[in-house]
PDB file of C-alpha atoms in Angstrom:
ATOM      1  CA  UNK A1188      -8.286  -4.260  -3.811  1.00  0.00           C
ATOM      2  CA  UNK A1189     -10.809  -4.642  -1.104  1.00  0.00           C
ATOM      3  CA  UNK A1190     -12.054  -1.668   0.943  1.00  0.00           C
ATOM      4  CA  UNK A1191      -9.508  -2.273   3.944  1.00  0.00           C
ATOM      5  CA  UNK A1192      -6.211  -2.447   1.636  1.00  0.00           C
ATOM      6  CA  UNK A1193      -7.469   1.022  -0.077  1.00  0.00           C
ATOM      7  CA  UNK A1194      -7.172   2.209   3.781  1.00  0.00           C
ATOM      8  CA  UNK A1195      -3.822   0.790   4.389  1.00  0.00           C
ATOM      9  CA  UNK A1196      -2.480   2.458   0.846  1.00  0.00           C
ATOM     10  CA  UNK A1197      -4.178   5.848   2.013  1.00  0.00           C
ATOM     11  CA  UNK A1198      -3.034   5.783   5.185  1.00  0.00           C
ATOM     12  CA  UNK A1199       0.477   4.967   4.033  1.00  0.00           C
ATOM     13  CA  UNK A1200       0.075   8.148   2.040  1.00  0.00           C
ATOM     14  CA  UNK A1201      -1.127  10.363   4.639  1.00  0.00           C
ATOM     15  CA  UNK A1202       1.595   9.769   6.812  1.00  0.00           C
ATOM     16  CA  UNK A1203       3.895   9.924   3.697  1.00  0.00           C
ATOM     17  CA  UNK A1204       5.413   6.123   4.756  1.00  0.00           C
ATOM     18  CA  UNK A1205       6.286   3.108   2.602  1.00  0.00           C
ATOM     19  CA  UNK A1206       3.772  -0.003   3.092  1.00  0.00           C
ATOM     20  CA  UNK A1207       5.406  -3.246   4.023  1.00  0.00           C
ATOM     21  CA  UNK A1208       3.201  -5.650   2.572  1.00  0.00           C
ATOM     22  CA  UNK A1209       2.499  -9.862   1.646  1.00  0.00           C
ATOM     23  CA  UNK A1210      -0.182  -8.948  -0.296  1.00  0.00           C
ATOM     24  CA  UNK A1211       0.440  -9.219  -4.425  1.00  0.00           C
ATOM     25  CA  UNK A1212      -2.125  -7.082  -5.134  1.00  0.00           C
ATOM     26  CA  UNK A1213      -1.194  -4.417  -2.588  1.00  0.00           C
ATOM     27  CA  UNK A1214       2.384  -4.302  -3.508  1.00  0.00           C
ATOM     28  CA  UNK A1215       1.621  -3.873  -7.706  1.00  0.00           C
ATOM     29  CA  UNK A1216      -1.535  -1.811  -7.413  1.00  0.00           C
ATOM     30  CA  UNK A1217      -0.322   0.596  -4.331  1.00  0.00           C
ATOM     31  CA  UNK A1218       3.197   1.920  -6.196  1.00  0.00           C
ATOM     32  CA  UNK A1219       0.578   4.109  -7.898  1.00  0.00           C
ATOM     33  CA  UNK A1220       0.399   6.282  -4.969  1.00  0.00           C
ATOM     34  CA  UNK A1221       3.096   5.199  -2.817  1.00  0.00           C
ATOM     35  CA  UNK A1222       5.953   3.439  -2.286  1.00  0.00           C
ATOM     36  CA  UNK A1223       5.749  -0.582  -1.255  1.00  0.00           C
ATOM     37  CA  UNK A1224       7.762  -3.419  -0.371  1.00  0.00           C
ATOM     38  CA  UNK A1225       7.739  -6.671   1.087  1.00  0.00           C
ATOM     39  CA  UNK A1226       9.282  -7.607   4.683  1.00  0.00           C
TER      40      UNK A1226
END
């Protein structure tokens, strides 16, 4: 995961929000921290 991707995950966590992304790595790895889904 690159720095920008990690920033999006961290921001979603801080805002207690779900991350909506097309990035497969964010979808898979982000679920360890937050809820993710595809649009």
